[in-house]
Coordinates of C-alpha atoms (C1' of nucleotides) in Angstrom, one line a residue:
Chain A
M1 CA -18.5 -4.3 -29.2
V2 CA -15.7 -4.0 -31.8
V3 CA -15.1 -0.6 -33.3
R4 CA -12.4 1.2 -35.3
Q5 CA -10.1 3.8 -33.9
N6 CA -7.0 5.0 -35.8
C7 CA -3.8 5.4 -33.9
E8 CA -2.4 8.1 -36.2
N9 CA -5.0 10.6 -35.2
C10 CA -5.7 9.3 -31.7
N11 CA -6.9 11.9 -29.3
V12 CA -4.6 10.6 -26.5
L13 CA -1.6 9.8 -28.6
T14 CA 0.5 12.5 -27.1
K15 CA -0.2 11.3 -23.5
S16 CA 0.6 7.7 -24.3
F17 CA 3.7 5.5 -24.6
F18 CA 3.3 5.5 -28.3
S19 CA 3.8 9.2 -28.9
K20 CA 7.3 8.7 -30.4
L21 CA 6.3 6.0 -33.0
A22 CA 6.9 6.7 -36.7
K23 CA 3.9 7.2 -38.8
I24 CA 4.3 3.9 -40.5
D25 CA 4.3 2.1 -37.2
L26 CA 1.2 4.0 -36.1
L27 CA -0.6 3.0 -39.3
D28 CA 0.6 -0.6 -38.8
L29 CA -0.6 -0.6 -35.2
S30 CA -4.0 0.7 -36.3
E31 CA -4.4 -2.4 -38.5
K32 CA -3.2 -4.9 -35.9
K33 CA -4.9 -3.8 -32.7
N34 CA -8.5 -4.5 -31.7
C35 CA -10.7 -1.7 -30.3
I36 CA -13.5 -2.7 -28.0
L37 CA -16.2 -0.7 -26.4
Y38 CA -17.0 -1.7 -22.9
K39 CA -20.3 -0.7 -21.2
K40 CA -20.2 0.7 -17.7
G41 CA -19.9 -2.2 -15.2
Q42 CA -18.3 -4.6 -17.8
T43 CA -15.2 -6.5 -16.7
I44 CA -12.1 -6.1 -18.9
F45 CA -10.1 -8.8 -17.2
T46 CA -10.3 -10.8 -14.0
A47 CA -7.6 -11.6 -11.4
G48 CA -6.1 -15.1 -12.0
T49 CA -6.5 -15.1 -15.8
R50 CA -3.7 -14.9 -18.3
P51 CA -2.7 -11.6 -20.1
N52 CA -2.3 -11.9 -23.9
G53 CA -1.2 -8.4 -24.5
I54 CA -1.8 -4.9 -23.2
F55 CA -4.7 -2.4 -23.3
C56 CA -4.6 1.3 -24.1
L57 CA -7.5 3.4 -22.8
N58 CA -8.9 5.8 -25.4
K59 CA -12.0 7.0 -23.7
G60 CA -13.8 6.3 -20.3
K61 CA -12.6 5.2 -16.9
I62 CA -11.5 1.9 -15.5
K63 CA -11.2 0.8 -11.8
I64 CA -8.6 -1.8 -10.9
Y65 CA -9.2 -3.7 -7.7
K66 CA -8.0 -6.6 -5.7
T67 CA -10.3 -8.9 -3.8
G68 CA -9.4 -9.2 -0.1
A69 CA -9.7 -12.1 2.4
Y70 CA -13.4 -11.4 3.1
G71 CA -14.3 -10.9 -0.6
K72 CA -14.3 -7.2 -0.3
E73 CA -12.9 -5.0 -3.1
Q74 CA -9.9 -2.8 -2.6
I75 CA -9.6 -0.3 -5.4
I76 CA -5.9 0.0 -6.3
R77 CA -6.1 2.7 -8.9
F78 CA -8.1 4.2 -11.8
V79 CA -7.0 4.0 -15.4
L80 CA -7.6 7.2 -17.4
P81 CA -7.5 8.0 -21.2
G82 CA -4.0 7.6 -22.5
D83 CA -3.0 5.1 -19.7
I84 CA -1.8 1.6 -20.4
L85 CA -3.6 -1.3 -18.7
G86 CA -2.0 -4.6 -17.9
L87 CA 1.7 -3.6 -18.0
R88 CA 2.7 -5.2 -14.8
S89 CA 1.3 -8.6 -15.6
F90 CA 2.6 -8.4 -19.1
F91 CA 6.2 -7.9 -18.1
C92 CA 6.1 -10.4 -15.2
D93 CA 4.6 -12.9 -17.6
R94 CA 2.2 -14.0 -14.8
N95 CA -1.5 -14.1 -14.4
Y96 CA -3.4 -10.9 -13.6
T97 CA -3.3 -10.2 -9.9
S98 CA -6.2 -7.8 -10.0
T99 CA -9.5 -7.2 -11.8
A100 CA -10.3 -4.3 -14.2
V101 CA -13.9 -3.0 -14.5
A102 CA -15.2 -0.1 -16.6
I103 CA -16.8 2.6 -14.4
E104 CA -18.0 4.5 -17.5
D105 CA -18.6 3.4 -21.0
S106 CA -15.0 2.9 -22.2
L107 CA -13.1 2.4 -25.5
L108 CA -10.1 0.2 -25.1
C109 CA -7.5 -0.7 -27.7
F110 CA -5.9 -4.2 -27.3
I111 CA -2.4 -4.8 -28.6
N112 CA -1.4 -8.5 -28.5
R113 CA 1.8 -9.8 -27.1
Q114 CA 3.7 -10.2 -30.4
D115 CA 2.8 -6.8 -31.7
F116 CA 3.7 -5.0 -28.5
Q117 CA 7.0 -7.0 -28.3
F118 CA 7.8 -5.9 -31.9
L119 CA 7.3 -2.2 -30.9
L120 CA 9.4 -2.7 -27.7
N121 CA 12.2 -4.1 -29.8
K122 CA 12.0 -1.3 -32.4
Y123 CA 11.6 1.5 -29.8
P124 CA 13.8 0.6 -26.8
Q125 CA 12.9 4.0 -25.2
I126 CA 9.4 2.6 -24.5
T127 CA 11.1 0.4 -21.9
N128 CA 12.3 3.5 -20.1
S129 CA 8.7 4.8 -20.0
V130 CA 7.6 1.5 -18.6
I131 CA 10.2 1.7 -15.8
A132 CA 9.2 5.3 -15.1
S133 CA 5.5 4.3 -15.0
L134 CA 6.1 1.3 -12.7
S135 CA 8.3 3.5 -10.4
N136 CA 5.6 6.1 -10.1
L137 CA 3.0 3.5 -9.3
L138 CA 5.2 2.0 -6.7
D139 CA 5.8 5.2 -5.0
E140 CA 2.1 6.0 -5.0
A141 CA 1.4 2.6 -3.5
N142 CA 4.0 3.2 -0.7
I143 CA 2.4 6.5 0.1
K144 CA -1.0 4.9 0.3
I145 CA 0.4 2.2 2.6
T146 CA 1.7 4.9 4.9
S147 CA -1.6 6.7 4.8
L148 CA -3.7 3.6 5.5
A149 CA -1.5 2.6 8.4
Q150 CA -1.3 6.0 10.1
R151 CA -4.1 8.3 9.2
P152 CA -7.8 8.3 10.3
V153 CA -10.6 7.7 7.8
R154 CA -11.6 11.4 7.9
E155 CA -8.3 12.5 6.5
R156 CA -8.1 9.7 4.0
L157 CA -11.5 10.6 2.7
A158 CA -10.6 14.2 2.3
E159 CA -7.4 13.2 0.5
T160 CA -9.4 10.8 -1.7
L161 CA -11.9 13.5 -2.7
L162 CA -8.9 15.6 -3.8
T163 CA -7.7 12.8 -6.0
L164 CA -11.2 12.2 -7.4
N165 CA -11.4 15.9 -8.1
K166 CA -8.5 15.5 -10.6
I167 CA -9.9 12.2 -12.0
F168 CA -13.4 13.6 -12.6
K169 CA -12.3 17.0 -13.8
P170 CA -14.9 18.3 -16.3
D171 CA -13.8 18.0 -20.0
S172 CA -14.4 21.6 -20.7
P173 CA -13.4 23.6 -17.6
S174 CA -15.1 26.7 -19.0
T175 CA -18.7 25.5 -18.7
A176 CA -18.5 23.4 -15.5
K177 CA -16.4 24.7 -12.7
H178 CA -16.4 21.9 -10.2
S179 CA -15.6 18.2 -10.5
V180 CA -18.7 15.9 -10.1
V181 CA -17.8 12.5 -8.7
T182 CA -20.1 9.8 -9.9
L183 CA -18.6 6.9 -7.9
S184 CA -21.0 4.9 -5.6
R185 CA -20.5 5.2 -1.8
K186 CA -19.4 1.6 -1.9
D187 CA -16.6 2.3 -4.4
I188 CA -15.5 5.3 -2.4
A189 CA -15.4 3.1 0.7
N190 CA -13.4 0.5 -1.2
L191 CA -10.9 3.2 -2.3
V192 CA -10.5 4.8 1.2
G193 CA -10.4 1.4 2.9
T194 CA -13.4 1.6 5.3
A195 CA -17.1 0.7 5.6
T196 CA -19.7 2.2 3.3
E197 CA -21.7 3.6 6.3
T198 CA -18.6 5.4 7.6
I199 CA -18.2 7.1 4.2
I200 CA -21.9 8.1 4.1
R201 CA -21.6 9.7 7.6
L202 CA -18.4 11.6 6.8
L203 CA -19.8 12.8 3.5
S204 CA -22.8 14.3 5.1
E205 CA -20.5 16.0 7.6
F206 CA -18.5 17.4 4.7
K207 CA -21.7 18.5 3.2
S208 CA -22.8 20.4 6.3
D209 CA -19.4 22.1 6.3
N210 CA -20.0 23.1 2.6
L211 CA -16.9 21.3 1.4
I212 CA -19.0 19.3 -1.0
S213 CA -22.6 19.2 -2.2
I214 CA -24.6 16.1 -2.7
K215 CA -27.4 15.8 -5.3
G216 CA -28.7 12.3 -5.3
R217 CA -25.7 10.1 -6.1
K218 CA -23.5 12.9 -7.4
I219 CA -20.9 14.5 -5.3
T220 CA -19.7 18.0 -6.3
I221 CA -16.4 19.1 -4.9
L222 CA -16.6 22.7 -3.8
D223 CA -13.9 23.6 -1.3
L224 CA -10.4 22.3 -2.3
K225 CA -8.6 24.4 0.4
G226 CA -10.9 23.1 3.1
L227 CA -10.5 19.5 2.0
N228 CA -6.7 20.0 1.9
R229 CA -6.8 21.3 5.5
I230 CA -8.7 18.2 6.6
A231 CA -6.5 15.9 4.6
N232 CA -3.5 17.2 6.6
L233 CA -0.9 16.4 4.0
Chain B
M1 CA 34.0 2.4 7.0
V2 CA 35.5 1.6 3.5
V3 CA 36.5 -2.0 2.9
R4 CA 37.3 -4.2 -0.1
Q5 CA 35.0 -6.8 -1.6
N6 CA 35.6 -8.4 -5.0
C7 CA 32.7 -8.9 -7.3
E8 CA 34.1 -11.9 -9.1
N9 CA 33.9 -14.1 -6.0
C10 CA 31.0 -12.3 -4.3
N11 CA 28.9 -14.6 -2.1
V12 CA 25.6 -13.1 -3.4
L13 CA 26.5 -12.8 -7.0
T14 CA 24.2 -15.5 -8.2
K15 CA 21.3 -13.8 -6.5
S16 CA 21.9 -10.4 -7.9
F17 CA 21.3 -8.5 -11.1
F18 CA 25.0 -8.9 -12.0
S19 CA 25.1 -12.7 -12.3
K20 CA 25.3 -12.5 -16.1
L21 CA 28.2 -10.1 -16.3
A22 CA 31.4 -11.3 -18.1
K23 CA 34.5 -11.8 -15.9
I24 CA 36.1 -8.7 -17.3
D25 CA 33.2 -6.5 -16.3
L26 CA 33.1 -8.0 -12.8
L27 CA 36.8 -7.2 -12.3
D28 CA 36.2 -3.8 -13.7
L29 CA 33.2 -3.3 -11.3
S30 CA 35.3 -4.4 -8.4
E31 CA 37.7 -1.6 -9.1
K32 CA 35.1 1.1 -9.6
K33 CA 32.6 0.5 -6.8
N34 CA 32.9 1.6 -3.2
C35 CA 32.2 -0.9 -0.4
I36 CA 31.1 0.6 2.9
L37 CA 30.4 -1.0 6.2
Y38 CA 27.4 0.5 8.0
K39 CA 26.9 -0.1 11.7
K40 CA 23.5 -1.2 13.0
G41 CA 21.3 2.0 13.2
Q42 CA 23.3 3.9 10.7
T43 CA 21.4 5.8 7.9
I44 CA 22.3 4.9 4.3
F45 CA 20.2 7.6 2.7
T46 CA 17.5 9.9 3.7
A47 CA 14.2 10.8 2.0
G48 CA 14.6 14.0 0.0
T49 CA 18.2 13.6 -0.9
R50 CA 19.5 13.0 -4.3
P51 CA 20.6 9.5 -5.5
N52 CA 24.0 9.3 -7.2
G53 CA 23.9 5.6 -8.0
I54 CA 22.7 2.4 -6.6
F55 CA 23.7 0.1 -3.7
C56 CA 24.0 -3.7 -3.7
L57 CA 23.7 -5.3 -0.3
N58 CA 26.4 -7.9 0.4
K59 CA 25.8 -8.6 4.1
G60 CA 23.3 -7.5 6.8
K61 CA 19.8 -6.2 6.7
I62 CA 18.3 -2.7 5.8
K63 CA 14.9 -1.3 6.6
I64 CA 13.3 1.2 4.2
Y65 CA 10.7 3.4 5.6
K66 CA 8.6 6.5 4.8
T67 CA 7.8 9.1 7.4
G68 CA 4.1 9.8 7.8
A69 CA 2.1 12.9 8.5
Y70 CA 2.7 12.7 12.3
G71 CA 6.4 11.8 12.0
K72 CA 5.7 8.1 12.5
E73 CA 7.8 5.6 10.5
Q74 CA 6.1 3.2 8.1
I75 CA 8.4 0.4 7.1
I76 CA 7.9 -0.3 3.5
R77 CA 10.3 -3.3 3.1
F78 CA 13.5 -4.9 4.0
V79 CA 16.6 -5.2 1.8
L80 CA 18.4 -8.5 2.1
P81 CA 21.8 -9.7 0.8
G82 CA 21.9 -9.7 -3.0
D83 CA 19.1 -7.1 -3.3
I84 CA 19.6 -3.8 -5.0
L85 CA 18.8 -0.6 -3.1
G86 CA 17.8 2.7 -4.7
L87 CA 16.6 1.4 -8.1
R88 CA 13.3 3.3 -8.1
S89 CA 14.8 6.6 -7.4
F90 CA 17.6 6.0 -9.8
F91 CA 15.4 5.3 -12.7
C92 CA 12.9 8.1 -11.9
D93 CA 15.9 10.4 -11.6
R94 CA 14.2 12.0 -8.6
N95 CA 15.1 12.4 -5.0
Y96 CA 14.7 9.5 -2.6
T97 CA 11.2 9.2 -1.3
S98 CA 12.1 7.0 1.6
T99 CA 14.9 6.5 4.1
A100 CA 17.2 3.5 4.4
V101 CA 18.7 2.4 7.8
A102 CA 20.8 -0.6 8.6
I103 CA 19.1 -2.9 11.2
E104 CA 22.2 -5.0 11.4
D105 CA 25.9 -4.3 10.7
S106 CA 25.8 -4.3 6.9
L107 CA 28.2 -4.3 3.9
L108 CA 26.9 -2.2 1.0
C109 CA 28.6 -1.8 -2.4
F110 CA 27.9 1.5 -4.1
I111 CA 27.9 1.8 -7.9
N112 CA 27.8 5.3 -9.2
R113 CA 25.5 6.6 -11.9
Q114 CA 27.9 6.4 -14.8
D115 CA 29.2 3.0 -14.0
F116 CA 25.8 1.5 -13.6
Q117 CA 24.6 3.2 -16.8
F118 CA 27.6 1.7 -18.6
L119 CA 26.5 -1.8 -17.5
L120 CA 22.9 -1.1 -18.4
N121 CA 24.0 -0.2 -21.9
K122 CA 26.2 -3.2 -22.3
Y123 CA 23.8 -5.7 -20.8
P124 CA 20.2 -4.7 -21.8
Q125 CA 18.8 -7.8 -20.1
I126 CA 19.5 -6.0 -16.8
T127 CA 16.6 -3.7 -17.7
N128 CA 14.3 -6.7 -17.8
S129 CA 15.3 -7.7 -14.3
V130 CA 14.7 -4.1 -13.2
I131 CA 11.2 -4.3 -14.7
A132 CA 10.5 -7.6 -13.1
S133 CA 11.8 -6.4 -9.7
L134 CA 9.7 -3.3 -9.8
S135 CA 6.6 -5.3 -10.9
N136 CA 7.0 -7.7 -7.9
L137 CA 7.4 -4.8 -5.5
L138 CA 4.3 -3.2 -6.9
D139 CA 2.2 -6.3 -6.5
E140 CA 3.5 -6.8 -3.0
A141 CA 2.6 -3.2 -2.2
N142 CA -0.9 -3.6 -3.6
I143 CA -1.4 -6.7 -1.5
K144 CA -0.2 -4.8 1.6
I145 CA -2.7 -2.0 0.7
T146 CA -5.5 -4.5 0.6
S147 CA -4.4 -6.1 3.9
L148 CA -4.1 -2.7 5.7
A149 CA -7.5 -1.6 4.5
Q150 CA -9.4 -4.8 5.3
R151 CA -7.8 -7.0 7.9
P152 CA -7.6 -6.6 11.7
V153 CA -4.2 -6.0 13.4
R154 CA -4.2 -9.5 14.8
E155 CA -4.2 -11.1 11.3
R156 CA -1.7 -8.6 10.0
L157 CA 0.7 -9.3 12.9
A158 CA 0.5 -13.1 12.3
E159 CA 1.1 -12.5 8.6
T160 CA 4.0 -10.2 9.4
L161 CA 5.6 -12.8 11.7
L162 CA 5.4 -15.3 8.9
T163 CA 7.3 -12.8 6.6
L164 CA 9.8 -12.1 9.3
N165 CA 10.3 -15.9 9.7
K166 CA 11.7 -15.9 6.2
I167 CA 13.7 -12.7 6.6
F168 CA 15.4 -13.9 9.8
K169 CA 15.9 -17.5 8.8
P170 CA 19.1 -18.8 10.5
D171 CA 22.1 -19.0 8.2
S172 CA 22.7 -22.6 8.9
P173 CA 19.3 -24.3 9.2
S174 CA 21.0 -27.4 10.7
T175 CA 22.0 -25.9 14.0
A176 CA 19.1 -23.5 14.7
K177 CA 15.7 -24.7 13.8
H178 CA 13.6 -21.6 14.3
S179 CA 13.9 -18.0 13.1
V180 CA 14.7 -15.5 15.8
V181 CA 13.3 -12.0 15.1
T182 CA 15.5 -9.2 16.6
L183 CA 13.3 -6.3 15.6
S184 CA 12.1 -3.9 18.3
R185 CA 8.4 -3.8 19.1
K186 CA 8.3 -0.3 17.7
D187 CA 9.7 -1.6 14.3
I188 CA 7.2 -4.4 14.3
A189 CA 4.4 -1.8 15.0
N190 CA 5.8 0.4 12.1
L191 CA 5.7 -2.6 9.8
V192 CA 2.2 -3.8 10.8
G193 CA 0.8 -0.3 10.9
T194 CA -0.4 0.0 14.4
A195 CA 0.6 1.2 17.9
T196 CA 3.5 -0.3 19.8
E197 CA 1.3 -1.2 22.8
T198 CA -1.1 -3.1 20.5
I199 CA 1.8 -5.2 19.2
I200 CA 3.1 -5.9 22.8
R201 CA -0.4 -7.1 23.9
L202 CA -0.9 -9.3 20.8
L203 CA 2.6 -10.8 21.1
S204 CA 2.0 -11.9 24.7
E205 CA -1.3 -13.4 23.5
F206 CA 0.6 -15.3 20.8
K207 CA 3.2 -16.3 23.5
S208 CA 0.4 -17.7 25.7
D209 CA -0.9 -19.7 22.7
N210 CA 2.7 -21.1 22.2
L211 CA 2.9 -19.6 18.7
I212 CA 6.1 -17.8 19.6
S213 CA 8.4 -17.6 22.5
I214 CA 9.8 -14.4 23.9
K215 CA 13.2 -14.1 25.6
G216 CA 13.9 -10.4 26.3
R217 CA 13.8 -8.6 23.0
K218 CA 14.1 -11.8 20.9
I219 CA 11.1 -13.4 19.4
T220 CA 11.3 -17.0 18.3
I221 CA 8.8 -18.2 15.9
L222 CA 7.5 -21.7 16.8
D223 CA 4.2 -22.5 15.2
L224 CA 4.0 -21.6 11.5
K225 CA 0.8 -23.5 10.9
G226 CA -0.9 -21.8 13.9
L227 CA 0.3 -18.3 12.7
N228 CA -1.0 -19.2 9.2
R229 CA -4.4 -20.0 10.6
I230 CA -4.6 -16.7 12.4
A231 CA -3.2 -14.8 9.4
N232 CA -6.3 -16.0 7.5
L233 CA -4.6 -15.8 4.1
Chain C
dT1 C1' 29.5 -4.7 37.9
dT2 C1' 26.7 -1.1 38.0
dG3 C1' 23.9 2.8 36.7
dA4 C1' 21.5 5.3 33.5
dA5 C1' 18.7 5.2 29.3
dA6 C1' 15.9 2.9 26.3
dA7 C1' 12.7 -0.5 25.5
dA8 C1' 9.1 -3.5 27.1
dC9 C1' 5.1 -4.0 29.6
dT10 C1' 0.6 -3.0 32.1
dG11 C1' -3.9 -0.9 33.1
dA12 C1' -7.5 2.4 32.6
dC13 C1' -9.8 4.8 29.5
dA14 C1' -11.3 7.2 25.2
dA15 C1' -11.8 7.6 20.4
dT16 C1' -12.5 5.5 16.2
dT17 C1' -14.6 2.5 13.3
dA18 C1' -17.4 -1.6 12.2
dT19 C1' -21.7 -4.1 12.2
dC20 C1' -26.4 -4.9 11.8
dA21 C1' -31.1 -3.8 11.3
dT22 C1' -34.2 -0.7 9.3
dT23 C1' -36.0 3.1 6.6
dT24 C1' -35.8 6.2 2.9
dT25 C1' -34.5 7.7 -1.6
dC26 C1' -33.2 7.1 -6.2
dA27 C1' -32.8 5.5 -10.9
dA28 C1' -33.7 2.5 -14.5
dA29 C1' -36.9 -0.6 -16.8
dA30 C1' -41.6 -2.1 -17.7
Chain D
dT1 C1' -45.9 7.0 -15.1
dT2 C1' -45.4 3.4 -12.1
dT3 C1' -42.8 -0.3 -10.3
dT4 C1' -39.0 -2.3 -8.3
dG5 C1' -34.5 -3.4 -6.9
dA6 C1' -30.5 -1.2 -5.6
dA7 C1' -28.2 2.4 -3.2
dA8 C1' -28.1 5.7 0.4
dA9 C1' -29.1 7.1 4.8
dT10 C1' -29.9 6.6 9.9
dG11 C1' -29.7 4.8 14.6
dA12 C1' -28.1 1.8 18.1
dT13 C1' -24.6 -0.8 19.7
dA14 C1' -20.3 -3.4 19.9
dA15 C1' -15.7 -4.3 18.8
dT16 C1' -11.3 -2.7 17.8
dT17 C1' -7.5 0.1 18.4
dG18 C1' -5.2 4.2 20.2
dT19 C1' -3.6 7.2 24.0
dC20 C1' -1.6 8.2 28.2
dA21 C1' 0.5 7.5 32.5
dG22 C1' 3.2 4.8 35.1
dT23 C1' 6.1 0.5 36.3
dT24 C1' 9.3 -3.0 35.2
dT25 C1' 12.9 -5.0 32.5
dT26 C1' 16.7 -5.0 29.5
dT27 C1' 20.7 -3.3 27.3
dC28 C1' 24.8 -1.1 26.9
dA29 C1' 28.5 1.5 28.1
dA30 C1' 31.3 3.5 31.9

DNA sequence: TTGAAAAACTGACAATTATCATTTTCAAAA
DNA sequence: TTTTGAAAATGATAATTGTCAGTTTTTCAA
């Protein structure tokens, strides 16, 4: 669904690559971009297809995953409001190597190749942000490689819950104190890199130890210190 | 050990970021950089220390690894002649997050922060190569994450041997037909993400199946098709 | 050449994790 | 509210991989 969303009073402008744009360019960008509302579960792009520009997430959450040898998803990362989606493929000028799916209703702004290139030329400092962003993603990926190769599932799950605690932080911290994770057990398994059953068993252990509480599908994270101890970081 | 190595007639110039430099800048770079010979096993930099510039590898091989929670090495990648070392940390302006050690006698050229920055300013297209390089490393890292999370050790070892086949390709393909891998079993384990004993057992299986031959520490890769079949890519 | 020291190898066993089959619970649509 | 399909949970079992202790082989330097 196509909607309107102005860049000049965007709620995530300060967090994004575009925070240093002059007002005139922000107004111009508002005209040129396309804002699309994706329903939970909808695919934004699929591995193997060609990128025509980049996305900027205004609202919602996106999961990015690769499909492994046996057709199983491996979740690579989450995209949060203010993040850019599709940078790597854009700069490599190659097809997407992973798939992006909304895990909540999400508002995405699409900026096509030419318009983004225009901004890159006018604001070379964006390039530095791109390098910094890719560098951070690369270091995070290397940390994950080390973790997957060396640490047991229990530790990785505890670590993942700590990450999810940040990702699912309540919007108004005053009212709700704890993060509530609304990912499916399967998604958590595809993030930790293990079988769904293993996640279910470990989550009920964590529940018995009062580290988390489980109400139906929702996981509330209660004891950060305890999870940190198990994560063994 | 400090040696001299001119940039203008460098044997890996065409493979490197600096291939498009004007002659005058190459001559200038030759004056400014420091070339150092590292013996096999010597450390080039250690995680946690501060980068003061970048390295360009002229000859030899470098392993880059992270140290995990239990002190175990996880080899992230190898640096080959023509590759730049230390890019990520340089651009993030943070401390090194991994350690680099020579796995063969290696000749490295060090370019300090100011001199590299000068070249970046004069040749903005280098920035694009940097982005492309980081993007490729990121995609490779994500593939490795998926592999570690989803595939058994046997497949990962076969895949790793195929990678090592490229890395240890003989210099003159006419004389020697097969790649001879001179990594220790421990290094292979730290690359595949498993225990040394598991690697030893699987390697002798592969030997029985005539996929490789083992002479002391040296592994010769014989059957690429067979390894590909096992790797299940 | 020889004598450590390090690396490679082997076997037994234990721990971790995956798989599969089945039941129960939940959540969204009729 | 009821229905129904999907997700979560559970149990039994098997496969994979790790650990530890000990032996053999290789490498490298004296």
